Amino acid sequence: MTEVVNNQGTTERVAIVTGGSRGIGRETAARLGRDGYAVTVVYGGNQAEAEEAVKEVEQAGGRAIAVQADVADEVAVAALFDKTEETFGGVDVLVHAAGIMPLAPLAELDLDVFDRLVRTNLRGTFVVDQQAVRRLRSGGAIINISSSLTKLARPGYSAYSATKGGVEAITLILARELRGRDITVNAVAPGPTATALFFEGKSQELIDRIAAEPPLERLGQPQDIAEIIAFLAGPGRWVNGQVIYANGGSAA
């Protein structure tokens, strides 16, 4: 495939960002745009948010399109990779940020909700990573989003944390399966981060208490996580097969 050269005279890198219409994914898409990437913003249902994310990438200096896809549907995911290749000429980076976080104690969680969590968070990671392995160009990067909750072990998060533990296992093994391919595979595991997903269903008292826990005494911001992802997507070539816990120093 022909690689596109951007206005700076360098070869344009291309990224797919799932969950790119909001939260960490959206901030990451814009951050990669600032680095001159062409970005496919993948969204689940809210087209208006996705189009706004596209505009943010373009305003930051990149090119972008929005594509709707169920990340757990292998046909839809293959089609979004096809669309990215047709539009931008190839794929270099996958940032898999799509996920859901319904919460309840283990004894009370509806098993239909558990199945939906596993389908979106765990199967979704497997399906998206599988296409990335088949499609990414040499020098590429796969960056999955896990969670510091795999270590923090908060009550109510058993199902969510179980899916993210699976994401970390996939990440570490896949990095070793790609020996010789010059493709890095890492996971970023944010702590509490100021996104709609985090704020949903929480009282202000609980939010304040969680924000006070790390030594930096604040919630993470999507920008904090996006900077780490941008490093792994670009210059961080010697970081491979790692889970990076980005939580401001919160202790398990």
mmCIF file of C-alpha atoms in Angstrom:
data_model
loop_
_atom_site.group_PDB
_atom_site.id
_atom_site.type_symbol
_atom_site.label_atom_id
_atom_site.label_comp_id
_atom_site.label_asym_id
_atom_site.label_seq_id
_atom_site.Cartn_x
_atom_site.Cartn_y
_atom_site.Cartn_z
ATOM 1 C CA MET A 1 0.000 0.000 0.000
ATOM 2 C CA THR A 2 1.104 3.556 -0.713
ATOM 3 C CA GLU A 3 1.955 5.519 2.392
ATOM 4 C CA VAL A 4 0.723 9.097 2.600
ATOM 5 C CA VAL A 5 3.162 11.944 3.207
ATOM 6 C CA ASN A 6 1.849 14.768 5.382
ATOM 7 C CA ASN A 7 2.464 18.506 5.132
ATOM 8 C CA GLN A 8 5.641 18.207 7.182
ATOM 9 C CA GLY A 9 7.136 15.871 4.561
ATOM 10 C CA THR A 10 7.096 12.843 6.875
ATOM 11 C CA THR A 11 5.234 9.598 6.382
ATOM 12 C CA GLU A 12 1.810 9.821 7.963
ATOM 13 C CA ARG A 13 1.089 7.262 10.650
ATOM 14 C CA VAL A 14 -2.426 5.935 10.968
ATOM 15 C CA ALA A 15 -4.218 5.025 14.194
ATOM 16 C CA ILE A 16 -7.497 3.343 15.036
ATOM 17 C CA VAL A 17 -8.924 4.450 18.382
ATOM 18 C CA THR A 18 -11.870 2.445 19.682
ATOM 19 C CA GLY A 19 -14.028 4.235 22.195
ATOM 20 C CA GLY A 20 -12.745 7.342 20.453
ATOM 21 C CA SER A 21 -15.876 9.445 20.785
ATOM 22 C CA ARG A 22 -15.535 10.169 24.499
ATOM 23 C CA GLY A 23 -13.318 10.031 27.572
ATOM 24 C CA ILE A 24 -9.785 8.696 27.318
ATOM 25 C CA GLY A 25 -10.313 7.530 23.747
ATOM 26 C CA ARG A 26 -11.413 10.940 22.548
ATOM 27 C CA GLU A 27 -8.547 12.729 24.269
ATOM 28 C CA THR A 28 -6.135 10.181 22.801
ATOM 29 C CA ALA A 29 -7.487 10.704 19.283
ATOM 30 C CA ALA A 30 -6.929 14.452 19.590
ATOM 31 C CA ARG A 31 -3.463 13.918 21.081
ATOM 32 C CA LEU A 32 -2.459 11.687 18.181
ATOM 33 C CA GLY A 33 -3.840 14.296 15.805
ATOM 34 C CA ARG A 34 -1.411 16.758 17.355
ATOM 35 C CA ASP A 35 1.370 14.359 16.401
ATOM 36 C CA GLY A 36 0.135 14.375 12.794
ATOM 37 C CA TYR A 37 -1.665 11.033 12.786
ATOM 38 C CA ALA A 38 -4.600 10.130 10.629
ATOM 39 C CA VAL A 39 -7.158 8.697 13.057
ATOM 40 C CA THR A 40 -10.190 6.468 12.730
ATOM 41 C CA VAL A 41 -12.500 7.344 15.613
ATOM 42 C CA VAL A 42 -14.515 4.207 16.412
ATOM 43 C CA TYR A 43 -17.788 4.714 18.245
ATOM 44 C CA GLY A 44 -20.597 2.495 19.453
ATOM 45 C CA GLY A 45 -23.765 4.556 19.166
ATOM 46 C CA ASN A 46 -23.383 8.330 19.471
ATOM 47 C CA GLN A 47 -22.536 9.661 16.022
ATOM 48 C CA ALA A 48 -22.689 13.300 17.106
ATOM 49 C CA GLU A 49 -19.983 12.763 19.741
ATOM 50 C CA ALA A 50 -17.874 10.899 17.203
ATOM 51 C CA GLU A 51 -18.131 13.740 14.684
ATOM 52 C CA GLU A 52 -17.069 16.190 17.380
ATOM 53 C CA ALA A 53 -14.070 13.978 18.121
ATOM 54 C CA VAL A 54 -13.192 14.007 14.413
ATOM 55 C CA LYS A 55 -13.253 17.812 14.447
ATOM 56 C CA GLU A 56 -10.938 17.858 17.464
ATOM 57 C CA VAL A 57 -8.421 15.644 15.661
ATOM 58 C CA GLU A 58 -8.549 17.892 12.615
ATOM 59 C CA GLN A 59 -8.182 21.039 14.713
ATOM 60 C CA ALA A 60 -5.133 19.463 16.354
ATOM 61 C CA GLY A 61 -3.514 18.958 12.956
ATOM 62 C CA GLY A 62 -4.448 15.414 11.942
ATOM 63 C CA ARG A 63 -6.937 13.838 9.589
ATOM 64 C CA ALA A 64 -9.828 11.759 10.859
ATOM 65 C CA ILE A 65 -12.936 9.774 10.051
ATOM 66 C CA ALA A 66 -15.613 8.276 12.297
ATOM 67 C CA VAL A 67 -16.676 4.636 11.947
ATOM 68 C CA GLN A 68 -19.373 2.878 13.939
ATOM 69 C CA ALA A 69 -18.619 -0.661 15.093
ATOM 70 C CA ASP A 70 -19.462 -3.171 17.792
ATOM 71 C CA VAL A 71 -15.970 -4.092 18.994
ATOM 72 C CA ALA A 72 -17.068 -7.636 19.867
ATOM 73 C CA ASP A 73 -18.383 -8.286 16.332
ATOM 74 C CA GLU A 74 -15.566 -9.656 14.202
ATOM 75 C CA VAL A 75 -17.310 -8.743 10.928
ATOM 76 C CA ALA A 76 -17.810 -5.127 12.003
ATOM 77 C CA VAL A 77 -14.229 -4.865 13.262
ATOM 78 C CA ALA A 78 -12.798 -6.278 10.023
ATOM 79 C CA ALA A 79 -14.894 -3.720 8.131
ATOM 80 C CA LEU A 80 -13.564 -0.813 10.196
ATOM 81 C CA PHE A 81 -9.993 -1.895 9.458
ATOM 82 C CA ASP A 82 -10.948 -2.155 5.767
ATOM 83 C CA LYS A 83 -12.373 1.377 5.847
ATOM 84 C CA THR A 84 -9.247 2.726 7.545
ATOM 85 C CA GLU A 85 -6.969 1.092 4.986
ATOM 86 C CA GLU A 86 -9.099 2.353 2.096
ATOM 87 C CA THR A 87 -9.106 5.904 3.461
ATOM 88 C CA PHE A 88 -5.578 6.302 4.828
ATOM 89 C CA GLY A 89 -3.542 3.551 3.131
ATOM 90 C CA GLY A 90 -2.792 1.291 6.101
ATOM 91 C CA VAL A 91 -2.817 0.989 9.894
ATOM 92 C CA ASP A 92 0.125 1.554 12.257
ATOM 93 C CA VAL A 93 -1.400 1.931 15.710
ATOM 94 C CA LEU A 94 -4.360 0.453 17.534
ATOM 95 C CA VAL A 95 -5.581 2.083 20.738
ATOM 96 C CA HIS A 96 -8.338 -0.058 22.194
ATOM 97 C CA ALA A 97 -10.169 2.139 24.695
ATOM 98 C CA ALA A 98 -13.758 0.927 24.253
ATOM 99 C CA GLY A 99 -15.315 -0.579 27.359
ATOM 100 C CA ILE A 100 -18.233 -0.575 29.788
ATOM 101 C CA MET A 101 -18.281 -0.489 33.599
ATOM 102 C CA PRO A 102 -21.539 -1.530 35.268
ATOM 103 C CA LEU A 103 -20.918 -1.985 38.992
ATOM 104 C CA ALA A 104 -22.404 -4.177 41.724
ATOM 105 C CA PRO A 105 -21.173 -6.525 44.443
ATOM 106 C CA LEU A 106 -20.520 -9.997 43.084
ATOM 107 C CA ALA A 107 -23.509 -11.476 44.932
ATOM 108 C CA GLU A 108 -25.873 -8.932 43.374
ATOM 109 C CA LEU A 109 -24.622 -8.585 39.795
ATOM 110 C CA ASP A 110 -27.106 -9.820 37.210
ATOM 111 C CA LEU A 111 -25.473 -12.514 35.096
ATOM 112 C CA ASP A 112 -26.824 -10.939 31.908
ATOM 113 C CA VAL A 113 -24.868 -7.818 32.840
ATOM 114 C CA PHE A 114 -21.810 -9.968 33.531
ATOM 115 C CA ASP A 115 -22.123 -11.560 30.086
ATOM 116 C CA ARG A 116 -22.367 -8.119 28.489
ATOM 117 C CA LEU A 117 -19.253 -6.998 30.355
ATOM 118 C CA VAL A 118 -17.307 -10.027 29.177
ATOM 119 C CA ARG A 119 -18.526 -9.605 25.612
ATOM 120 C CA THR A 120 -17.587 -5.929 25.346
ATOM 121 C CA ASN A 121 -14.455 -5.704 27.477
ATOM 122 C CA LEU A 122 -12.843 -9.109 27.015
ATOM 123 C CA ARG A 123 -14.127 -10.523 23.732
ATOM 124 C CA GLY A 124 -13.931 -6.997 22.302
ATOM 125 C CA THR A 125 -10.235 -6.798 23.142
ATOM 126 C CA PHE A 126 -9.583 -10.214 21.636
ATOM 127 C CA VAL A 127 -11.466 -9.422 18.417
ATOM 128 C CA VAL A 128 -9.920 -5.972 17.917
ATOM 129 C CA ASP A 129 -6.394 -7.166 18.745
ATOM 130 C CA GLN A 130 -6.815 -10.116 16.375
ATOM 131 C CA GLN A 131 -7.514 -7.791 13.467
ATOM 132 C CA ALA A 132 -4.651 -5.519 14.525
ATOM 133 C CA VAL A 133 -2.217 -8.434 14.467
ATOM 134 C CA ARG A 134 -3.299 -9.238 10.923
ATOM 135 C CA ARG A 135 -3.237 -5.657 9.649
ATOM 136 C CA LEU A 136 -0.635 -3.498 11.397
ATOM 137 C CA ARG A 137 2.437 -2.431 9.459
ATOM 138 C CA SER A 138 5.958 -2.983 10.714
ATOM 139 C CA GLY A 139 6.862 -0.436 13.386
ATOM 140 C CA GLY A 140 3.333 -0.467 14.725
ATOM 141 C CA ALA A 141 1.911 -0.512 18.225
ATOM 142 C CA ILE A 142 -1.055 -2.097 19.971
ATOM 143 C CA ILE A 143 -2.153 -0.316 23.151
ATOM 144 C CA ASN A 144 -4.944 -1.836 25.203
ATOM 145 C CA ILE A 145 -6.642 -0.054 28.085
ATOM 146 C CA SER A 146 -6.794 -2.011 31.327
ATOM 147 C CA SER A 147 -7.457 -0.552 34.782
ATOM 148 C CA SER A 148 -5.609 -0.058 38.056
ATOM 149 C CA LEU A 149 -8.644 -1.707 39.641
ATOM 150 C CA THR A 150 -6.987 -5.038 38.897
ATOM 151 C CA LYS A 151 -4.619 -4.049 41.735
ATOM 152 C CA LEU A 152 -6.746 -1.683 43.840
ATOM 153 C CA ALA A 153 -9.402 -4.378 44.430
ATOM 154 C CA ARG A 154 -12.342 -2.121 45.254
ATOM 155 C CA PRO A 155 -15.640 -3.729 46.331
ATOM 156 C CA GLY A 156 -18.222 -3.661 43.557
ATOM 157 C CA TYR A 157 -15.691 -3.982 40.755
ATOM 158 C CA SER A 158 -15.203 -7.764 40.661
ATOM 159 C CA ALA A 159 -16.712 -8.343 37.218
ATOM 160 C CA TYR A 160 -15.143 -5.263 35.629
ATOM 161 C CA SER A 161 -11.735 -6.031 37.121
ATOM 162 C CA ALA A 162 -11.955 -9.639 35.967
ATOM 163 C CA THR A 163 -12.395 -8.496 32.371
ATOM 164 C CA LYS A 164 -9.470 -6.096 32.705
ATOM 165 C CA GLY A 165 -7.296 -8.845 34.175
ATOM 166 C CA GLY A 166 -8.050 -10.751 30.992
ATOM 167 C CA VAL A 167 -7.053 -7.721 28.925
ATOM 168 C CA GLU A 168 -3.673 -7.689 30.673
ATOM 169 C CA ALA A 169 -3.164 -11.412 30.043
ATOM 170 C CA ILE A 170 -3.952 -10.965 26.339
ATOM 171 C CA THR A 171 -1.542 -8.032 26.157
ATOM 172 C CA LEU A 172 1.422 -9.768 27.767
ATOM 173 C CA ILE A 173 1.070 -12.962 25.734
ATOM 174 C CA LEU A 174 0.414 -11.185 22.441
ATOM 175 C CA ALA A 175 3.603 -9.154 22.805
ATOM 176 C CA ARG A 176 5.537 -12.426 22.845
ATOM 177 C CA GLU A 177 3.554 -13.966 20.010
ATOM 178 C CA LEU A 178 4.620 -11.069 17.777
ATOM 179 C CA ARG A 179 8.322 -11.859 18.024
ATOM 180 C CA GLY A 180 10.053 -10.692 14.852
ATOM 181 C CA ARG A 181 7.209 -8.439 13.698
ATOM 182 C CA ASP A 182 8.505 -5.089 15.073
ATOM 183 C CA ILE A 183 5.112 -4.424 16.670
ATOM 184 C CA THR A 184 4.918 -3.491 20.344
ATOM 185 C CA VAL A 185 1.995 -4.512 22.568
ATOM 186 C CA ASN A 186 1.336 -2.793 25.882
ATOM 187 C CA ALA A 187 -1.525 -1.960 28.206
ATOM 188 C CA VAL A 188 -2.161 1.256 30.104
ATOM 189 C CA ALA A 189 -4.036 0.779 33.379
ATOM 190 C CA PRO A 190 -5.491 4.111 34.518
ATOM 191 C CA GLY A 191 -6.590 4.808 38.042
ATOM 192 C CA PRO A 192 -9.679 6.940 38.718
ATOM 193 C CA THR A 193 -9.910 9.324 35.774
ATOM 194 C CA ALA A 194 -12.319 12.225 35.278
ATOM 195 C CA THR A 195 -14.512 10.767 32.539
ATOM 196 C CA ALA A 196 -18.252 10.275 32.219
ATOM 197 C CA LEU A 197 -17.685 6.548 32.738
ATOM 198 C CA PHE A 198 -16.068 7.225 36.130
ATOM 199 C CA PHE A 199 -18.569 9.829 37.348
ATOM 200 C CA GLU A 200 -21.665 7.789 36.461
ATOM 201 C CA GLY A 201 -23.605 6.730 39.570
ATOM 202 C CA LYS A 202 -21.135 8.168 42.107
ATOM 203 C CA SER A 203 -21.945 10.684 44.816
ATOM 204 C CA GLN A 204 -19.833 13.818 45.153
ATOM 205 C CA GLU A 205 -18.670 12.569 48.566
ATOM 206 C CA LEU A 206 -17.365 9.357 47.024
ATOM 207 C CA ILE A 207 -15.707 11.214 44.152
ATOM 208 C CA ASP A 208 -13.953 13.547 46.603
ATOM 209 C CA ARG A 209 -12.782 10.630 48.734
ATOM 210 C CA ILE A 210 -11.350 8.753 45.743
ATOM 211 C CA ALA A 211 -9.674 11.930 44.443
ATOM 212 C CA ALA A 212 -7.892 12.407 47.768
ATOM 213 C CA GLU A 213 -6.338 8.930 47.808
ATOM 214 C CA PRO A 214 -3.243 9.353 45.557
ATOM 215 C CA PRO A 215 -0.322 11.434 46.810
ATOM 216 C CA LEU A 216 -1.071 13.964 44.061
ATOM 217 C CA GLU A 217 -4.537 14.373 45.605
ATOM 218 C CA ARG A 218 -6.586 14.620 42.437
ATOM 219 C CA LEU A 219 -8.320 12.500 39.860
ATOM 220 C CA GLY A 220 -6.428 11.636 36.720
ATOM 221 C CA GLN A 221 -7.382 13.609 33.638
ATOM 222 C CA PRO A 222 -7.888 12.076 30.203
ATOM 223 C CA GLN A 223 -4.891 14.127 29.047
ATOM 224 C CA ASP A 224 -2.674 12.352 31.583
ATOM 225 C CA ILE A 225 -3.501 8.992 30.043
ATOM 226 C CA ALA A 226 -3.381 10.239 26.452
ATOM 227 C CA GLU A 227 0.223 11.391 26.910
ATOM 228 C CA ILE A 228 1.279 7.891 27.963
ATOM 229 C CA ILE A 229 -0.575 6.333 25.042
ATOM 230 C CA ALA A 230 1.027 8.771 22.589
ATOM 231 C CA PHE A 231 4.456 7.818 23.929
ATOM 232 C CA LEU A 232 3.759 4.115 23.462
ATOM 233 C CA ALA A 233 2.325 4.764 19.993
ATOM 234 C CA GLY A 234 5.376 6.665 18.836
ATOM 235 C CA PRO A 235 8.785 7.045 20.495
ATOM 236 C CA GLY A 236 8.385 4.371 23.189
ATOM 237 C CA ARG A 237 9.651 1.517 21.020
ATOM 238 C CA TRP A 238 11.642 -0.191 23.763
ATOM 239 C CA VAL A 239 8.619 -0.537 26.019
ATOM 240 C CA ASN A 240 6.972 -3.827 25.086
ATOM 241 C CA GLY A 241 4.886 -6.466 26.842
ATOM 242 C CA GLN A 242 4.177 -4.181 29.804
ATOM 243 C CA VAL A 243 1.221 -2.975 31.859
ATOM 244 C CA ILE A 244 1.740 0.649 32.861
ATOM 245 C CA TYR A 245 -0.252 1.653 35.927
ATOM 246 C CA ALA A 246 -1.148 5.326 35.584
ATOM 247 C CA ASN A 247 -2.890 6.277 38.806
ATOM 248 C CA GLY A 248 -0.968 9.111 40.479
ATOM 249 C CA GLY A 249 0.541 6.771 43.052
ATOM 250 C CA SER A 250 -2.614 5.139 44.414
ATOM 251 C CA ALA A 251 -1.583 2.118 46.465
ATOM 252 C CA ALA A 252 -3.140 -1.316 46.229
#
